[in-house]
PDB file of C-alpha atoms in Angstrom:
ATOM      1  CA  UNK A   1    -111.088  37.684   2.308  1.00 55.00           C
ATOM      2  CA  UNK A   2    -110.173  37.592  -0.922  1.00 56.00           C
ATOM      3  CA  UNK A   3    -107.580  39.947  -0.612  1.00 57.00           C
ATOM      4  CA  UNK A   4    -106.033  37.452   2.329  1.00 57.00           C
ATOM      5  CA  UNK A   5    -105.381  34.587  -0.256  1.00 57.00           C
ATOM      6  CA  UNK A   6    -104.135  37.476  -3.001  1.00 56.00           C
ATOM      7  CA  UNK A   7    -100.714  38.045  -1.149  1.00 57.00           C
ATOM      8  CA  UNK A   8     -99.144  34.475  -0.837  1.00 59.00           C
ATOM      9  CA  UNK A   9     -99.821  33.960  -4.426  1.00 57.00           C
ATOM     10  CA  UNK A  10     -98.288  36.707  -5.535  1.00 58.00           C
ATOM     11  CA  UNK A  11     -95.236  36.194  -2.812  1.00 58.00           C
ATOM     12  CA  UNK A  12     -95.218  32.695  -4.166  1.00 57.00           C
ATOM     13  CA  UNK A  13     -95.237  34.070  -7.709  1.00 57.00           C
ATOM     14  CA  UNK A  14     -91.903  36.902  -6.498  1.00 57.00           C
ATOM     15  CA  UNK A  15     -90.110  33.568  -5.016  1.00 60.00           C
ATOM     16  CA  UNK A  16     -90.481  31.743  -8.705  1.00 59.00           C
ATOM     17  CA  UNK A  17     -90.135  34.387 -10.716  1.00 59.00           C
ATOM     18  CA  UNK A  18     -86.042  34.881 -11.695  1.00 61.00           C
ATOM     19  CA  UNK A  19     -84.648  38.223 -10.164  1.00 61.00           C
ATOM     20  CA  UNK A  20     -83.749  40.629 -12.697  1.00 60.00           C
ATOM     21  CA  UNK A  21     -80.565  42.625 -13.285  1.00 60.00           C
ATOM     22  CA  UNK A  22     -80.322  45.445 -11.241  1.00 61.00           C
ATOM     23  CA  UNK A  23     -78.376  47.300 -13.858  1.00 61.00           C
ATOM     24  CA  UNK A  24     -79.774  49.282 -16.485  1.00 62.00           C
ATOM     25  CA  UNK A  25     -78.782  48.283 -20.108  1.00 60.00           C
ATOM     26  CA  UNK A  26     -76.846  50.810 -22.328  1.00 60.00           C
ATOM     27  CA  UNK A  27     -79.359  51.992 -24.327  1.00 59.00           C
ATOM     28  CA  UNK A  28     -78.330  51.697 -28.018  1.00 60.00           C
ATOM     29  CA  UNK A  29     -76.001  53.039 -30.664  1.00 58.00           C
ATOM     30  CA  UNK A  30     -79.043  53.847 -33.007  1.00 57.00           C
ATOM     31  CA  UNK A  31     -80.815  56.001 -30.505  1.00 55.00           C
ATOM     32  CA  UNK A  32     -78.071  58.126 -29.728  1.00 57.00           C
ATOM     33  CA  UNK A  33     -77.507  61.409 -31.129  1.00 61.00           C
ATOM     34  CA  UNK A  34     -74.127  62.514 -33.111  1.00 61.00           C
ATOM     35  CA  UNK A  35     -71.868  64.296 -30.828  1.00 61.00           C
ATOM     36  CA  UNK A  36     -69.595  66.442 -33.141  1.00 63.00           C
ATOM     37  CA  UNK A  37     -65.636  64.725 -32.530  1.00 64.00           C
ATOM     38  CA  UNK A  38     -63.592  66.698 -30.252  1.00 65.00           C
ATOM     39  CA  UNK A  39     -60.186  67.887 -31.869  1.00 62.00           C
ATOM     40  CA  UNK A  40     -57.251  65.034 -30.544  1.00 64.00           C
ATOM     41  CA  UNK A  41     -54.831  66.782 -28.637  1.00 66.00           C
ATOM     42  CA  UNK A  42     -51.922  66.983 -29.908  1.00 69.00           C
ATOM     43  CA  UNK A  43     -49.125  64.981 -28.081  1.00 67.00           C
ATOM     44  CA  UNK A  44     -46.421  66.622 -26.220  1.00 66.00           C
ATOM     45  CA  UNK A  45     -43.093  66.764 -27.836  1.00 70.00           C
ATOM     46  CA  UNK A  46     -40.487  64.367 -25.574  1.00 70.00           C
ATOM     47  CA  UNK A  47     -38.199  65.529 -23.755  1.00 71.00           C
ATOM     48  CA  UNK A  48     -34.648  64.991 -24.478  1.00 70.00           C
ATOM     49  CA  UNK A  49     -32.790  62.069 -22.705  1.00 71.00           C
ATOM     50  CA  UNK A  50     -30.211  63.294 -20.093  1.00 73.00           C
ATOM     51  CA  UNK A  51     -26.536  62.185 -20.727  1.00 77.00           C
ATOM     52  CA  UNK A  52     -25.885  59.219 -18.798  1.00 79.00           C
ATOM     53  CA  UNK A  53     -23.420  60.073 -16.504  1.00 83.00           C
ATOM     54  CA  UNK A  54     -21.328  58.045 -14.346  1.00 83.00           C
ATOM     55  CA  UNK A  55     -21.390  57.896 -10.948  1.00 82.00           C
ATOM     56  CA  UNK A  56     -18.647  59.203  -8.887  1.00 83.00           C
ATOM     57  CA  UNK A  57     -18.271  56.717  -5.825  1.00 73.00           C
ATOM     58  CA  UNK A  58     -18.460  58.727  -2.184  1.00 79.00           C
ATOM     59  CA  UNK A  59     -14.679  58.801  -1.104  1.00 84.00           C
ATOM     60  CA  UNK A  60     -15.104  57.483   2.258  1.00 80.00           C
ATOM     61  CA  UNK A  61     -15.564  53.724   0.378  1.00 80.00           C
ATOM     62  CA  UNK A  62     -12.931  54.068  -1.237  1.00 86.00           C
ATOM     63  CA  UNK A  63     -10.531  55.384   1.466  1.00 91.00           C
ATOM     64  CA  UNK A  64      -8.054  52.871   2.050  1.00 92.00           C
ATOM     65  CA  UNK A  65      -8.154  51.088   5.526  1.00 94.00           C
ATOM     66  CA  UNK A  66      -6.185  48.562   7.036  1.00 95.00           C
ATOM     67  CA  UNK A  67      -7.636  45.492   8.593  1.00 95.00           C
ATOM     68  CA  UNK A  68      -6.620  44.028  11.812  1.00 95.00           C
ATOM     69  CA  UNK A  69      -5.073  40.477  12.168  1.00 95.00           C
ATOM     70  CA  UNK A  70      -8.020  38.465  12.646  1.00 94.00           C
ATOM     71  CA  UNK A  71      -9.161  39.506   9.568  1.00 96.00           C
ATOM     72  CA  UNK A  72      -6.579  39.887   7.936  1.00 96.00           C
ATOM     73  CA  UNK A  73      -6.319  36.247   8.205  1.00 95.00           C
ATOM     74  CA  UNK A  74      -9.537  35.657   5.987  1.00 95.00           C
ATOM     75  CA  UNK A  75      -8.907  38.288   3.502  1.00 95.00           C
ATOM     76  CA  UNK A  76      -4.799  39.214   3.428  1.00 93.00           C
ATOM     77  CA  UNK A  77      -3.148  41.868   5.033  1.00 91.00           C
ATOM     78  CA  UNK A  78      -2.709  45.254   3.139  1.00 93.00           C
ATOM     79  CA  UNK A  79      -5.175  48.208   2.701  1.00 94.00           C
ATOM     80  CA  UNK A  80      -8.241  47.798   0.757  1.00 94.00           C
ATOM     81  CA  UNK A  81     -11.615  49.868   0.668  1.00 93.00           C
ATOM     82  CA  UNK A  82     -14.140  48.727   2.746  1.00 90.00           C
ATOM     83  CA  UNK A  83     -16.083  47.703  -0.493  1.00 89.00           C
ATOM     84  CA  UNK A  84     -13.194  45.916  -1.448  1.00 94.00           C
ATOM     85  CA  UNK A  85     -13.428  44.336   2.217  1.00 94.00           C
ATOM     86  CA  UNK A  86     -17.316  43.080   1.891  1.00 93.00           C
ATOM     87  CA  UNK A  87     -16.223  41.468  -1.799  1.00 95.00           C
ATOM     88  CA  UNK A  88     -13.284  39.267  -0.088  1.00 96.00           C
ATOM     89  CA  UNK A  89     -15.270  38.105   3.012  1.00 96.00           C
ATOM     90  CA  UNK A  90     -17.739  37.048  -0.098  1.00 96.00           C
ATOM     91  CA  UNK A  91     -16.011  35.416  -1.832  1.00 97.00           C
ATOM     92  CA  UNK A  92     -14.258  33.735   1.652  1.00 97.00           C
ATOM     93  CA  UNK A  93     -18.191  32.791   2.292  1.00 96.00           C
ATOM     94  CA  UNK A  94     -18.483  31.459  -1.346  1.00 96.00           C
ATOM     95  CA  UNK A  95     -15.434  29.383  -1.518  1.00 97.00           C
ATOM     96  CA  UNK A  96     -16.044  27.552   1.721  1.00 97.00           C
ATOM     97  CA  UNK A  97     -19.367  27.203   1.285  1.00 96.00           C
ATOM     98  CA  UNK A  98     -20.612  28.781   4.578  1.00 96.00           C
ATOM     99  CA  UNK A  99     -24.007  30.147   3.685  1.00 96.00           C
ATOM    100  CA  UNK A 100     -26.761  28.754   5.447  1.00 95.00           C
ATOM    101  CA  UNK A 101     -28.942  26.302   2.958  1.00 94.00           C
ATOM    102  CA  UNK A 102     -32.071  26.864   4.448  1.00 96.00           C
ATOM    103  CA  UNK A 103     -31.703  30.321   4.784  1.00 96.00           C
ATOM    104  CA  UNK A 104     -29.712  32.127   2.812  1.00 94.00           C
ATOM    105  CA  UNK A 105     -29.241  35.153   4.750  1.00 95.00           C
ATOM    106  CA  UNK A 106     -27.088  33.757   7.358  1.00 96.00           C
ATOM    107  CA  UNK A 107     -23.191  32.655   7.197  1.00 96.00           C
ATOM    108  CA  UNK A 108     -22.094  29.892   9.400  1.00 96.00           C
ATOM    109  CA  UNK A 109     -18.716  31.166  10.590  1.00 96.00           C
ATOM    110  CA  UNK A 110     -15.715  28.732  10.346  1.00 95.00           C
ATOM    111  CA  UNK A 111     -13.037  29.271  12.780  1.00 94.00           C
ATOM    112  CA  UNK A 112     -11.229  32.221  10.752  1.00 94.00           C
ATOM    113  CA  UNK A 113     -14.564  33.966  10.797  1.00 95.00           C
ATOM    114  CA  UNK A 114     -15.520  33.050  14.554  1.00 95.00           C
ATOM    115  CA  UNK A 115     -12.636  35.632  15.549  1.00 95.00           C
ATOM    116  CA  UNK A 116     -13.843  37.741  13.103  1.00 95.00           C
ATOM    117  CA  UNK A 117     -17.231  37.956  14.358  1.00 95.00           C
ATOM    118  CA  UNK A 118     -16.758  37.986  17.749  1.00 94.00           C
ATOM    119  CA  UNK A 119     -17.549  33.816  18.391  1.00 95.00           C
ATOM    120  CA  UNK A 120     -20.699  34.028  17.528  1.00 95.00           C
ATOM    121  CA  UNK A 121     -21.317  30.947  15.549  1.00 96.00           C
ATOM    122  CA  UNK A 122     -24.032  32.473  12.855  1.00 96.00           C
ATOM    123  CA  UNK A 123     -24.507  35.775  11.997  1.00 97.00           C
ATOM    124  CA  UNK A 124     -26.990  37.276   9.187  1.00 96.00           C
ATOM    125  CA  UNK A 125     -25.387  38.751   5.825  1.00 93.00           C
ATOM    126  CA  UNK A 126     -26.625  42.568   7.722  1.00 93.00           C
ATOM    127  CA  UNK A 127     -24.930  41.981  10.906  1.00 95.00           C
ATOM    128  CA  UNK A 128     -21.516  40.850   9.343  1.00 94.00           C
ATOM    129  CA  UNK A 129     -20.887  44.267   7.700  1.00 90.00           C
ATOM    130  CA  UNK A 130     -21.306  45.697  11.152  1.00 93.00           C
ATOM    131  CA  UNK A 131     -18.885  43.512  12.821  1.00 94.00           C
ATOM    132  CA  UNK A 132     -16.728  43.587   9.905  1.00 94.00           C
ATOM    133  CA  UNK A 133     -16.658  47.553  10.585  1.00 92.00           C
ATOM    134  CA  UNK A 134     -14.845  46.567  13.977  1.00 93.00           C
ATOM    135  CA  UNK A 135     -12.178  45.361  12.233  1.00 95.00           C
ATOM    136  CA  UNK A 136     -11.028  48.341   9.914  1.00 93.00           C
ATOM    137  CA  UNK A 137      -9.173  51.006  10.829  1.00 90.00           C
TER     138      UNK A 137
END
């Protein structure tokens, strides 16, 4: 019987007892032995920076291309690249403060730009370049 009233003590004892760490300490500087250094490798020389050179633009932006009348009404008649294009509707969109406030992305079309993209009222900044396309020629 004794050894009946033996266990809850000592499960009493486990529950106020604090638990201890799991981990195993590092043991000490002292009791470790010298390890002999290893030789530092030496670093590898750097290779030599490439000339910087500039980028030649892909001809097919910078062909030339006519727009049609509706929008050549929003950014002037006469060929232009088509990056040349995207930079004018810009700063059409800038200048007349069309960009959505909320969201940025989108550009509220006036009636210039309504023509140019096909009466739709708001379009997003990725869809424009696409309907812009239709334009060019």
């Amino acid at each position: 019987m004794a050894t009946k009233k033996a266990k809850p003590a000592k499960k009493a004892a486990k529950k106020a007892a604090p638990k201890k760490a799991t981990k195993k300490a590092a043991p000490k500087k002292a009791a470790k032995k010298a390890a002999p250094k290893k030789a530092a490798k030496k670093a590898a020389p750097k290779k030599a920076a490439k000339a910087k050179t500039k980028r030649t633009p892909n001809a097919a932006f910078m062909k030339a291309m006519s727009p049609s009348s509706t929008l050549a009404a929003v950014i002037g008649s006469g060929s232009v690249p088509r990056t040349e294009v995207v930079k004018k509707i810009w700063a059409y969109i800038k200048k007349n403060k069309l960009q959505d406030a909320k969201n940025k992305r989108m550009i509220n079309a006036d009636d210039k730009l309504k023509a140019v993209f096909g009466g739709k009222n708001q379009v997003s900044m990725f869809e424009m370049t696409k309907l812009v396309n239709k334009h060019l020629s």
